[in-house]
GROMACS .gro file of N, CA, C and O in nm:
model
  520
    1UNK      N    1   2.542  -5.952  -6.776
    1UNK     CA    2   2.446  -5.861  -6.726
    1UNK      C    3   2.422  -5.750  -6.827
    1UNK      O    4   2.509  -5.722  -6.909
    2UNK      N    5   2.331  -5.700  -6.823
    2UNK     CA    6   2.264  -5.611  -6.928
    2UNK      C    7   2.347  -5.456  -6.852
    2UNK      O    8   2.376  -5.446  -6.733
    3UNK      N    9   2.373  -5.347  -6.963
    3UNK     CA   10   2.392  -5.277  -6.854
    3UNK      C   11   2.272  -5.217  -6.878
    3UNK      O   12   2.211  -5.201  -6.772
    4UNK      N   13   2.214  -5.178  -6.969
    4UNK     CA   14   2.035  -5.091  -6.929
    4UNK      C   15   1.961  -5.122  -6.798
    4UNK      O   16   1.886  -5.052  -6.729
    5UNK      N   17   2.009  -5.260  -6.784
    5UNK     CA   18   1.948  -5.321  -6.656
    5UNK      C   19   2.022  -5.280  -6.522
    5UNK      O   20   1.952  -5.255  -6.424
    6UNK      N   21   2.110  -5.275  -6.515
    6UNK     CA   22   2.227  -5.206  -6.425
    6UNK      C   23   2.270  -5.061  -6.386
    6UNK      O   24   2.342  -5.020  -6.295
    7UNK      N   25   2.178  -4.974  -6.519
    7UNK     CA   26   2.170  -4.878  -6.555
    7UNK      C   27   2.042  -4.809  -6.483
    7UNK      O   28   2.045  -4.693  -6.441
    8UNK      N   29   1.903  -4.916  -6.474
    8UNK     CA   30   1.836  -4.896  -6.430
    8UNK      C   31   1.822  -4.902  -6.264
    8UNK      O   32   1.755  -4.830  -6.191
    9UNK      N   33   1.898  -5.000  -6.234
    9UNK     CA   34   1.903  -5.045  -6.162
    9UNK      C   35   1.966  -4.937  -6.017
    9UNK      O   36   1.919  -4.924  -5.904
   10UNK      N   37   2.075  -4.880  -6.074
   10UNK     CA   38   2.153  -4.764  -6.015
   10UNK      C   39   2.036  -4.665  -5.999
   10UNK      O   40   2.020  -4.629  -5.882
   11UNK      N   41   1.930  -4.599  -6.111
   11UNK     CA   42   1.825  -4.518  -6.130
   11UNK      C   43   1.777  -4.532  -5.997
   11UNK      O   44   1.805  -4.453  -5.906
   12UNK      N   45   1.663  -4.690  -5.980
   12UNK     CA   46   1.612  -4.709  -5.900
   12UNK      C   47   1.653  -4.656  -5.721
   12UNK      O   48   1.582  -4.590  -5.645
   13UNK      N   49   1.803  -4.717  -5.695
   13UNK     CA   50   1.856  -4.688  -5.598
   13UNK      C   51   1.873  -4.567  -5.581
   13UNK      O   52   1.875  -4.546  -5.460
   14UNK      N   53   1.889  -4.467  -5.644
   14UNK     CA   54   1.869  -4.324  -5.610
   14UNK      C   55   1.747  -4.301  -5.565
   14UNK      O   56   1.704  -4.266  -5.455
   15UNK      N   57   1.699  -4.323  -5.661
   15UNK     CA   58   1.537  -4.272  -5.647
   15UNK      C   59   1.503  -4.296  -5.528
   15UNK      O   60   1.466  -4.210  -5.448
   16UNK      N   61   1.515  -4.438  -5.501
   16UNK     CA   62   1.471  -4.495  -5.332
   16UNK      C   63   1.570  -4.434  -5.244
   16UNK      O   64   1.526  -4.376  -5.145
   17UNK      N   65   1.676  -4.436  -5.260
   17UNK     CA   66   1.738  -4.330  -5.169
   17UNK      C   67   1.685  -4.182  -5.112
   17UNK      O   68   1.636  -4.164  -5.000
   18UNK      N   69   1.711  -4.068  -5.227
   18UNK     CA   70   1.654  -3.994  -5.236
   18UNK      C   71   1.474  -3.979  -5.139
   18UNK      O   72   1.439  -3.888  -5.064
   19UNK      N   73   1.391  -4.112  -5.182
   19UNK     CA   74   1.230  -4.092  -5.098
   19UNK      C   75   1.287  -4.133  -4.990
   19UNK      O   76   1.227  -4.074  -4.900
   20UNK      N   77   1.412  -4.237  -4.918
   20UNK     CA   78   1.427  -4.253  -4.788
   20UNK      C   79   1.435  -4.067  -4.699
   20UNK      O   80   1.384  -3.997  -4.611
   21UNK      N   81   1.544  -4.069  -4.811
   21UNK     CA   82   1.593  -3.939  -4.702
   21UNK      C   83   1.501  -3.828  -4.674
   21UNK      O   84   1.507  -3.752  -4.577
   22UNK      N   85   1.373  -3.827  -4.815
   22UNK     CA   86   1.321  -3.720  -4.791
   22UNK      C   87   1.203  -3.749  -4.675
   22UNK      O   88   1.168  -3.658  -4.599
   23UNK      N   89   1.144  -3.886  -4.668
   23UNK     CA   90   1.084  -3.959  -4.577
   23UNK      C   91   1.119  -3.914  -4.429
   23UNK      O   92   1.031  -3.864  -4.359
   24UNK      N   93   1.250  -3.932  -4.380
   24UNK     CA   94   1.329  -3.892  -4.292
   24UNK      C   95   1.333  -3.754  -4.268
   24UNK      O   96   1.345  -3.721  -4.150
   25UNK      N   97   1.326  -3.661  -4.356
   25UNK     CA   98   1.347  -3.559  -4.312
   25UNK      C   99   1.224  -3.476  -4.303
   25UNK      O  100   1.219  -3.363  -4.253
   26UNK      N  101   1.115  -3.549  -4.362
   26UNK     CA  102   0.976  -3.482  -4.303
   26UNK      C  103   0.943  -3.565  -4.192
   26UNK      O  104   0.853  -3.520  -4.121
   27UNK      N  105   0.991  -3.673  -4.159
   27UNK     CA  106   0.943  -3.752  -4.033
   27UNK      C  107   0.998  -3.651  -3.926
   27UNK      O  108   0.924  -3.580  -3.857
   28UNK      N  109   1.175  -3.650  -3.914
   28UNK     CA  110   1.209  -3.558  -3.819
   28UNK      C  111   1.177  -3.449  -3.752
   28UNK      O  112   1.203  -3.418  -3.636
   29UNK      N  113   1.091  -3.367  -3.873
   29UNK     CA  114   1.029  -3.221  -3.893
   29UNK      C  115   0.888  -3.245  -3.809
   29UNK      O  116   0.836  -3.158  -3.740
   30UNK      N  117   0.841  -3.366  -3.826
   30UNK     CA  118   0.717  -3.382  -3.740
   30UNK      C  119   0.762  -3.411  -3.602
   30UNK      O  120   0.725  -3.350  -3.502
   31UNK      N  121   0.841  -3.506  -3.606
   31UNK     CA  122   0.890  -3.519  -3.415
   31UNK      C  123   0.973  -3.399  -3.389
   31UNK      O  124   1.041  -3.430  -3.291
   32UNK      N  125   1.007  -3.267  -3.428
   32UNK     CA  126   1.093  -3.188  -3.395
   32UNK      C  127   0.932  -3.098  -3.338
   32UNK      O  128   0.930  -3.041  -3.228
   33UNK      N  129   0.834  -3.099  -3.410
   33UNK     CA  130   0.724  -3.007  -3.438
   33UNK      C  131   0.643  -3.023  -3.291
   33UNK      O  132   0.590  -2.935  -3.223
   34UNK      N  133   0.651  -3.158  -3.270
   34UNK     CA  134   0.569  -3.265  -3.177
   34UNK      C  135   0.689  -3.222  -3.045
   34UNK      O  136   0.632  -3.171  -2.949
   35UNK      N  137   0.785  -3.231  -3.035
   35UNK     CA  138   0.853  -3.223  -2.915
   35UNK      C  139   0.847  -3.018  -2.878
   35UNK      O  140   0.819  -2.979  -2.764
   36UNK      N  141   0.874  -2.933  -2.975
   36UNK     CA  142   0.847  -2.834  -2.981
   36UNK      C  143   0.710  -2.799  -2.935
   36UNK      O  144   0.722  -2.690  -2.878
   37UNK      N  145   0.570  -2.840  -2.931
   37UNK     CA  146   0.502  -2.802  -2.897
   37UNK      C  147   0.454  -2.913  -2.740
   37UNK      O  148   0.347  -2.879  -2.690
   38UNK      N  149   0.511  -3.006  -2.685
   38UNK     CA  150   0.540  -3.026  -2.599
   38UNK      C  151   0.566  -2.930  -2.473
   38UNK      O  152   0.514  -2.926  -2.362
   39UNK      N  153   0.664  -2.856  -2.536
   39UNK     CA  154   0.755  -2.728  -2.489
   39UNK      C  155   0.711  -2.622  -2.432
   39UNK      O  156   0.726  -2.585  -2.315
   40UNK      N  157   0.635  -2.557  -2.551
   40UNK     CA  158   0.526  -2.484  -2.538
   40UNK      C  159   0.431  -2.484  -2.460
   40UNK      O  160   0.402  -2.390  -2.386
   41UNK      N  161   0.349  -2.633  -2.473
   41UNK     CA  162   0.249  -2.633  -2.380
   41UNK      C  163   0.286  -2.647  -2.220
   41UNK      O  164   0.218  -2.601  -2.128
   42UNK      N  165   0.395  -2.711  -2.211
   42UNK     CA  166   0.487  -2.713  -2.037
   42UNK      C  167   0.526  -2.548  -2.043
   42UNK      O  168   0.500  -2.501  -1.933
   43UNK      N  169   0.574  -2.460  -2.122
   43UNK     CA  170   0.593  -2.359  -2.079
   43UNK      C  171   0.394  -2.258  -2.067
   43UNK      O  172   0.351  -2.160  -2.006
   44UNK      N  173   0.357  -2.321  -2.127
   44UNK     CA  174   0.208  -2.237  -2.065
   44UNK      C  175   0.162  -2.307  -1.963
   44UNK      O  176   0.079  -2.231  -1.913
   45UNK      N  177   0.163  -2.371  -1.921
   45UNK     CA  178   0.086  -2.453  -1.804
   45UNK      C  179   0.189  -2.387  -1.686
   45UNK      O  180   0.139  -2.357  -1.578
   46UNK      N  181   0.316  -2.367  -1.705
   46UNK     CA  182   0.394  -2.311  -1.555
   46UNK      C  183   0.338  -2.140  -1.546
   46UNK      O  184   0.318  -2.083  -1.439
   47UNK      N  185   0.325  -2.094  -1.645
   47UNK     CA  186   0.299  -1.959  -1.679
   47UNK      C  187   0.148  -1.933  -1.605
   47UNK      O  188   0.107  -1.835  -1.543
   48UNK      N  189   0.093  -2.043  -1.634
   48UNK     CA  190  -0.082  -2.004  -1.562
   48UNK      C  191  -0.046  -2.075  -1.419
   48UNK      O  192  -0.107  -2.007  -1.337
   49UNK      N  193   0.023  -2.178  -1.349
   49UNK     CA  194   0.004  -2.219  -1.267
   49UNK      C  195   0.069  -2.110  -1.207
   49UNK      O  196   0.016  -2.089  -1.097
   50UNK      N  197   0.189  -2.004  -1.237
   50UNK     CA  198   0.259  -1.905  -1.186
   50UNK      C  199   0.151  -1.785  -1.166
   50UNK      O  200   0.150  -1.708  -1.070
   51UNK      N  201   0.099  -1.785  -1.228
   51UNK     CA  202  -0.029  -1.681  -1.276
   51UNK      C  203  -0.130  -1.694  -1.169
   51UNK      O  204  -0.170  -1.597  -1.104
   52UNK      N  205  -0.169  -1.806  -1.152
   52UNK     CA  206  -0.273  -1.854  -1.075
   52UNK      C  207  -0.222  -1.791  -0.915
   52UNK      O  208  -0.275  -1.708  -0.840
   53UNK      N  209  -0.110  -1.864  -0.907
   53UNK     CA  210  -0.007  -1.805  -0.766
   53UNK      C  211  -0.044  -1.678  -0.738
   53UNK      O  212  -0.122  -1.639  -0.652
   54UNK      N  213   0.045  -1.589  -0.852
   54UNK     CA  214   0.006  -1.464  -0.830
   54UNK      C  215  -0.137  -1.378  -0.826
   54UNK      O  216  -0.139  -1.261  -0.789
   55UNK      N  217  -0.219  -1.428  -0.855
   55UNK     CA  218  -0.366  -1.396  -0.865
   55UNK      C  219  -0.439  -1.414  -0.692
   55UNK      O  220  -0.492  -1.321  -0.631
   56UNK      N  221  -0.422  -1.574  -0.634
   56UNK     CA  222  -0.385  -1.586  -0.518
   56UNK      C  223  -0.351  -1.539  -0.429
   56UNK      O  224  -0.402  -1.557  -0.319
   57UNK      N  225  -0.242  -1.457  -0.455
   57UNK     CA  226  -0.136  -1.396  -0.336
   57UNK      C  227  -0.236  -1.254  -0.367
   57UNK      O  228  -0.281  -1.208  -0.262
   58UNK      N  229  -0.273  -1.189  -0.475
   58UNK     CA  230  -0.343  -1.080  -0.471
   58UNK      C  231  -0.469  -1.076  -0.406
   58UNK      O  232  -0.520  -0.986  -0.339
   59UNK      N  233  -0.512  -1.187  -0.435
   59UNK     CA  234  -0.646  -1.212  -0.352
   59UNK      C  235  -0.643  -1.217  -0.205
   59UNK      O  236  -0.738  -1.160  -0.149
   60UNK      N  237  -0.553  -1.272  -0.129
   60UNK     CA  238  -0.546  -1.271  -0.001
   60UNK      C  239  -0.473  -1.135   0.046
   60UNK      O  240  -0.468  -1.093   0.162
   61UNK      N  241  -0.405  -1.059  -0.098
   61UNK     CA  242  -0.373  -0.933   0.020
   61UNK      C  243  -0.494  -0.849   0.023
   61UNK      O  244  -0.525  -0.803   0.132
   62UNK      N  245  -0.555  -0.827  -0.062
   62UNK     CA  246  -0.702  -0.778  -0.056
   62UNK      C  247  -0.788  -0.808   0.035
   62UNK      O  248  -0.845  -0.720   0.099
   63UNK      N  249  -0.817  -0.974   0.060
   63UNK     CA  250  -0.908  -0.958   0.164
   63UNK      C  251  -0.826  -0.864   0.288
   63UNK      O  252  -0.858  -0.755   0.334
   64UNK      N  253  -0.710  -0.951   0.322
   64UNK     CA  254  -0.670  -0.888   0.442
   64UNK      C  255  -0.621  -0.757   0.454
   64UNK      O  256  -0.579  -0.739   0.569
   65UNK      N  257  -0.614  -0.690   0.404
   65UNK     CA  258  -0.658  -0.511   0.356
   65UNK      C  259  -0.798  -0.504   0.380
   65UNK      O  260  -0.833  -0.417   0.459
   66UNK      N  261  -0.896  -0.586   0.324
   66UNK     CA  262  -0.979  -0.550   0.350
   66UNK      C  263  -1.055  -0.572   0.559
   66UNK      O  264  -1.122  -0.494   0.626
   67UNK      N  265  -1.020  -0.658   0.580
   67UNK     CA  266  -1.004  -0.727   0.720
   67UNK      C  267  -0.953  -0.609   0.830
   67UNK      O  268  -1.008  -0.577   0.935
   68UNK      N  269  -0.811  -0.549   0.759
   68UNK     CA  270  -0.782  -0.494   0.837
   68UNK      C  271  -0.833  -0.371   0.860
   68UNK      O  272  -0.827  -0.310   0.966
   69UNK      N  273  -0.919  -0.310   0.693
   69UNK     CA  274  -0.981  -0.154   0.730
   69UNK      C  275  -1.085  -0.168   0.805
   69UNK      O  276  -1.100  -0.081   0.891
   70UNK      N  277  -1.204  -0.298   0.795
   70UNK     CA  278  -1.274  -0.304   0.861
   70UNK      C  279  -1.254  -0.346   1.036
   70UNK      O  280  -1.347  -0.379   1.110
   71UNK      N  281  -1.105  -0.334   1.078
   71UNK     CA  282  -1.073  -0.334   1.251
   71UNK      C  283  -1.057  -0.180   1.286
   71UNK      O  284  -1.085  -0.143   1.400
   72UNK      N  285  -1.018  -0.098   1.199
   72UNK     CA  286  -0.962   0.032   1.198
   72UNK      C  287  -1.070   0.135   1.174
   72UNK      O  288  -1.120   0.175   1.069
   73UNK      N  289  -1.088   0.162   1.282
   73UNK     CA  290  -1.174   0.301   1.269
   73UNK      C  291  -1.108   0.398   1.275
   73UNK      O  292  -1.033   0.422   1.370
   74UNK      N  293  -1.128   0.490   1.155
   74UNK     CA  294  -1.023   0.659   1.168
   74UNK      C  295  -1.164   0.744   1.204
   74UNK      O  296  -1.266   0.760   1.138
   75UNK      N  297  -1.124   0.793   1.339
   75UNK     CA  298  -1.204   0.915   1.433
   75UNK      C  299  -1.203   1.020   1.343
   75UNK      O  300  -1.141   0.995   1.241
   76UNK      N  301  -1.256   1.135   1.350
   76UNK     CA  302  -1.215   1.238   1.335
   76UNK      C  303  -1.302   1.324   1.418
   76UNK      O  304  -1.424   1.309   1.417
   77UNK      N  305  -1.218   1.448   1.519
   77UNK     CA  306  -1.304   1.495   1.603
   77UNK      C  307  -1.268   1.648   1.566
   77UNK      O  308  -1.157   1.682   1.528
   78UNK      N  309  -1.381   1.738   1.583
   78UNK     CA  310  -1.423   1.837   1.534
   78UNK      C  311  -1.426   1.925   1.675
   78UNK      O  312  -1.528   1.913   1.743
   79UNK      N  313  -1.316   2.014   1.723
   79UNK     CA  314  -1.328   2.120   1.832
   79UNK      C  315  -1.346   2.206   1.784
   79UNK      O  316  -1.293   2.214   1.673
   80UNK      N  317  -1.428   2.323   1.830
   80UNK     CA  318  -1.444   2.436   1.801
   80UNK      C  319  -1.334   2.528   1.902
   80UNK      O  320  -1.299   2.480   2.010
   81UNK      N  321  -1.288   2.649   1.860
   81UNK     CA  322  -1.184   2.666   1.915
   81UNK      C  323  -1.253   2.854   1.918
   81UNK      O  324  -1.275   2.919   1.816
   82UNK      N  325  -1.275   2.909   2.073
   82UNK     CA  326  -1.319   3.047   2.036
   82UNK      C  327  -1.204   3.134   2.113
   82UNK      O  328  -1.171   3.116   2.231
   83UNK      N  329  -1.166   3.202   2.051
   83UNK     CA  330  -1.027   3.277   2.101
   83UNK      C  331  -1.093   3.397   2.090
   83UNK      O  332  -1.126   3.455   1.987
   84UNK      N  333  -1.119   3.449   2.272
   84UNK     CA  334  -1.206   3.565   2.300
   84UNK      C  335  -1.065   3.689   2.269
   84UNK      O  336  -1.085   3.779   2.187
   85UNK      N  337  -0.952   3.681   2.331
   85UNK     CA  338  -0.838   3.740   2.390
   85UNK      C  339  -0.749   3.670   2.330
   85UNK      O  340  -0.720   3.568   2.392
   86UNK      N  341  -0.658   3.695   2.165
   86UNK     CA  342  -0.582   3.655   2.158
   86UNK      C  343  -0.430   3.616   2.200
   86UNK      O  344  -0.374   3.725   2.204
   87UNK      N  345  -0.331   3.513   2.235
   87UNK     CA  346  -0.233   3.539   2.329
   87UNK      C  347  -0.105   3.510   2.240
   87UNK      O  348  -0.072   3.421   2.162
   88UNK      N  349  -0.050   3.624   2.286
   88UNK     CA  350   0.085   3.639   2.187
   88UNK      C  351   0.226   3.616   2.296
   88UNK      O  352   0.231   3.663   2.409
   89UNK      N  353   0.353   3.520   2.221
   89UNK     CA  354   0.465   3.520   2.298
   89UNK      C  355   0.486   3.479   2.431
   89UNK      O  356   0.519   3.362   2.453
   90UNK      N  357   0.476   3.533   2.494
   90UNK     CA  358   0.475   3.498   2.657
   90UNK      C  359   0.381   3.525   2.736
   90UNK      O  360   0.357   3.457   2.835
   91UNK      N  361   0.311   3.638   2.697
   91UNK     CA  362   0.206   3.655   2.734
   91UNK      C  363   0.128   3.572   2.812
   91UNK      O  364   0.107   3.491   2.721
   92UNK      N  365   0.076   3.531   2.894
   92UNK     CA  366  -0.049   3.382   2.888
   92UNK      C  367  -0.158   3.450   2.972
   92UNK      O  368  -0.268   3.431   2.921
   93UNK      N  369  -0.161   3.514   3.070
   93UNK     CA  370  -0.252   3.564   3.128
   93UNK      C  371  -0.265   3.783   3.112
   93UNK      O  372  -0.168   3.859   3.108
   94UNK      N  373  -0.345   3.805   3.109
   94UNK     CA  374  -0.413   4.000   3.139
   94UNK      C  375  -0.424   4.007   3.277
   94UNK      O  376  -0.434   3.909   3.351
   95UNK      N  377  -0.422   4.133   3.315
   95UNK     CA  378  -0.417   4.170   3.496
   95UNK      C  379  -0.565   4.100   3.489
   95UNK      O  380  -0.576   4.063   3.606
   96UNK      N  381  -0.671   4.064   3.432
   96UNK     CA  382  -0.789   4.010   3.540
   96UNK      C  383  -0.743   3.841   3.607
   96UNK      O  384  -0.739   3.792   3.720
   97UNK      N  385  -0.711   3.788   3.457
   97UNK     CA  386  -0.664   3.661   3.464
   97UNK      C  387  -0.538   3.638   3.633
   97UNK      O  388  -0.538   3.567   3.733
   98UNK      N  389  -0.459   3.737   3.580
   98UNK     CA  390  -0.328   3.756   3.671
   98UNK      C  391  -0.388   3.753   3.835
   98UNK      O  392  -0.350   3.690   3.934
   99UNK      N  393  -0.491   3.841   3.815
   99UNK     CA  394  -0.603   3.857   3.956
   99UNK      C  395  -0.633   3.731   4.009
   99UNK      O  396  -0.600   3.677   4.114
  100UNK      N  397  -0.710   3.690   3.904
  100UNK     CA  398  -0.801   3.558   3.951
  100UNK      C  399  -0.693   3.427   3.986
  100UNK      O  400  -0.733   3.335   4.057
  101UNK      N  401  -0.584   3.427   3.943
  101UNK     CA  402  -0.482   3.316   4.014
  101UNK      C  403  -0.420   3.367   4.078
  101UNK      O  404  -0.325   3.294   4.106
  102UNK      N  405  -0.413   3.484   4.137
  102UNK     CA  406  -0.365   3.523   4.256
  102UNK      C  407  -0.419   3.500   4.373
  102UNK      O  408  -0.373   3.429   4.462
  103UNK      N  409  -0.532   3.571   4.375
  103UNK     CA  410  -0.708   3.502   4.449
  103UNK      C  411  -0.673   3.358   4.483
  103UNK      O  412  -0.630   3.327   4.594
  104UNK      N  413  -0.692   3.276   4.390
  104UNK     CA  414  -0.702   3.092   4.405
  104UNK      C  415  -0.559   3.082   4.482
  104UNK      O  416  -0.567   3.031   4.594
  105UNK      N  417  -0.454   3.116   4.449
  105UNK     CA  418  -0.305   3.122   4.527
  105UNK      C  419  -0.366   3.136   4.725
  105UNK      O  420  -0.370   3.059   4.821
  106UNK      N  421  -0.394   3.246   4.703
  106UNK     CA  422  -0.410   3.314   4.841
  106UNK      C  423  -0.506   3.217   4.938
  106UNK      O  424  -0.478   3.170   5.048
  107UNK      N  425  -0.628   3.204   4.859
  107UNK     CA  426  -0.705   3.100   4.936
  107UNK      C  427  -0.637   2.948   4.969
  107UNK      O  428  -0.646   2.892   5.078
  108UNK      N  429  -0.562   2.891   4.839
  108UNK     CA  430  -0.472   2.787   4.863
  108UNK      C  431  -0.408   2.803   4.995
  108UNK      O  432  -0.428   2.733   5.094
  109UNK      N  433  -0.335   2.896   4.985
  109UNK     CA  434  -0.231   2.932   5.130
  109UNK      C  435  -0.287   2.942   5.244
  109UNK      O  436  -0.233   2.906   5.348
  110UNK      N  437  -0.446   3.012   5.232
  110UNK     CA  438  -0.469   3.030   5.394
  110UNK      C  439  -0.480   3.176   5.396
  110UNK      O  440  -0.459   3.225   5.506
  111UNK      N  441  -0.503   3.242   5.318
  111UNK     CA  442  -0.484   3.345   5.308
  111UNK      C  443  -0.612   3.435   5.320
  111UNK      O  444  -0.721   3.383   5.344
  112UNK      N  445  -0.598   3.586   5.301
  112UNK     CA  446  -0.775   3.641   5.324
  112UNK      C  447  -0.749   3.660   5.115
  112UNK      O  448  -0.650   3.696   5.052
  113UNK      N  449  -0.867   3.622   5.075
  113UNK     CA  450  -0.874   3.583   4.921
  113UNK      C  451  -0.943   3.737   4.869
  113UNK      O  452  -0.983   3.757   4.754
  114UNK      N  453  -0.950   3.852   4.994
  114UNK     CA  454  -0.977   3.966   4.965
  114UNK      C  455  -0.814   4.045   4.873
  114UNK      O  456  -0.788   4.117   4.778
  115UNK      N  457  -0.747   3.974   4.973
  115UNK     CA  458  -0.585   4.069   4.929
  115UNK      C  459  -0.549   3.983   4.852
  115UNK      O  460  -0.584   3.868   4.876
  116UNK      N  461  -0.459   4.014   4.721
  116UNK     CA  462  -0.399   3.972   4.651
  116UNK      C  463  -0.224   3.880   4.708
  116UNK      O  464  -0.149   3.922   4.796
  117UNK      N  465  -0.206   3.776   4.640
  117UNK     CA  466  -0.050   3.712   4.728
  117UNK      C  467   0.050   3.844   4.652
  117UNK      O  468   0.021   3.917   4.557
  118UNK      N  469   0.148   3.839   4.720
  118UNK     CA  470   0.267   3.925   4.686
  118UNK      C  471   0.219   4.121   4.663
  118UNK      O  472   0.270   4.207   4.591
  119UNK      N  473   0.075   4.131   4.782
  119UNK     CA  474   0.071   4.258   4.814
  119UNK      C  475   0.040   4.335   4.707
  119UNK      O  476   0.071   4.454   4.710
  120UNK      N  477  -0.024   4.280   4.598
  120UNK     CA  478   0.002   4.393   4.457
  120UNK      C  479  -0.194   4.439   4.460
  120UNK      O  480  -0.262   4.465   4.360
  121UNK      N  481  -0.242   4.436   4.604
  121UNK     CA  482  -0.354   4.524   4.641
  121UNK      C  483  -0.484   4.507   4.626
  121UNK      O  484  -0.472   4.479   4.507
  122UNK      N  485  -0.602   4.500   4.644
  122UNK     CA  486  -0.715   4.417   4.674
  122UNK      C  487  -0.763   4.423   4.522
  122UNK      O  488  -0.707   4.472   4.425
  123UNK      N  489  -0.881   4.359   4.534
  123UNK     CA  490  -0.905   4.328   4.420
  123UNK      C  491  -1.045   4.428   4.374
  123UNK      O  492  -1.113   4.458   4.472
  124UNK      N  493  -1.092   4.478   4.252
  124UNK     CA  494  -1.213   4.538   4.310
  124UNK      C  495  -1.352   4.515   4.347
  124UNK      O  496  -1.404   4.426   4.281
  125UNK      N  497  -1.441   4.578   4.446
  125UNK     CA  498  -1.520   4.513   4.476
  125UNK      C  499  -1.622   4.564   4.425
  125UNK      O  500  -1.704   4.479   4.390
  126UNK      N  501  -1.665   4.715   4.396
  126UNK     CA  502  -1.756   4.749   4.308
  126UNK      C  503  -1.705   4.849   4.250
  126UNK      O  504  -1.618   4.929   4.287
  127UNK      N  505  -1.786   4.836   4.124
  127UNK     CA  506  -1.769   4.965   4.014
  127UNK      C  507  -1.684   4.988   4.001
  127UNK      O  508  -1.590   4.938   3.940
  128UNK      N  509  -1.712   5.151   4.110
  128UNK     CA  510  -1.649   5.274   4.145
  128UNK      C  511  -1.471   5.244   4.163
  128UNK      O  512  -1.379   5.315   4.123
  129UNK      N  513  -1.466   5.110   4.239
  129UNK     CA  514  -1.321   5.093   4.251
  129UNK      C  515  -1.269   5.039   4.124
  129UNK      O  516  -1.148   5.020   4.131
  130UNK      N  517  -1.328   5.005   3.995
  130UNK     CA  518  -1.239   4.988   3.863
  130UNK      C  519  -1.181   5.109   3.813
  130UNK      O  520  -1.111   5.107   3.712
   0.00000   0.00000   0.00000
């Protein structure tokens, strides 16, 4: 056997070695690339279908917020309030007041609605008697 030929021969087998492995290791790099974006795209598709959910669930609390303001009427009522005689503490009634449910007392009872109940003396009838 020649060794130039044997010589070459060894050459060759590297060489082809060497393009196997590098063959291999850009093949891998593509199915690593290919399964990696697999990945990716399953992790965006749960992300919008999660998305979608939540978009959903916002949408129905809205309508029904909205559902529910339109059952709900808020009133608002406006008294006017005229405080002739302001009343302080315990106070609640003035001798006219004090008069005039004494009066309604007396007639309640049966009474003459001229005299006051508990005798505290007629009531006046003109003017002169204020």
């Amino acid at each position: 056997m020649n060794p130039l030929l044997g010589l070459g021969g060894g050459i060759a087998a590297l060489l082809l070695l060497g393009g196997v492995y590098a063959f291999g290791r850009h093949d891998g790099a593509t199915i690593q690339i290919g399964k990696q974006a697999a990945v990716e795209a399953a992790v965006r598709k749960e992300e919008a279908k999660r998305q979608d959910l939540v978009d959903r669930g916002a949408l129905a609390g809205a309508e029904r917020e909205t559902r529910r303001q339109a059952s709900v009427k808020e009133l608002y009522h406006e008294t006017e309030r005229v405080v002739v005689r302001p009343v302080y503490r315990n106070v609640c009634d003035d001798a006219d007041g004090l008069r005039i449910l004494d009066q309604a007392a007396a007639v309640a009872n049966g009474e003459d609605p001229g005299r006051a109940a508990g005798g505290a003396g007629e009531a006046p009838t003109t003017p002169a008697d204020r």
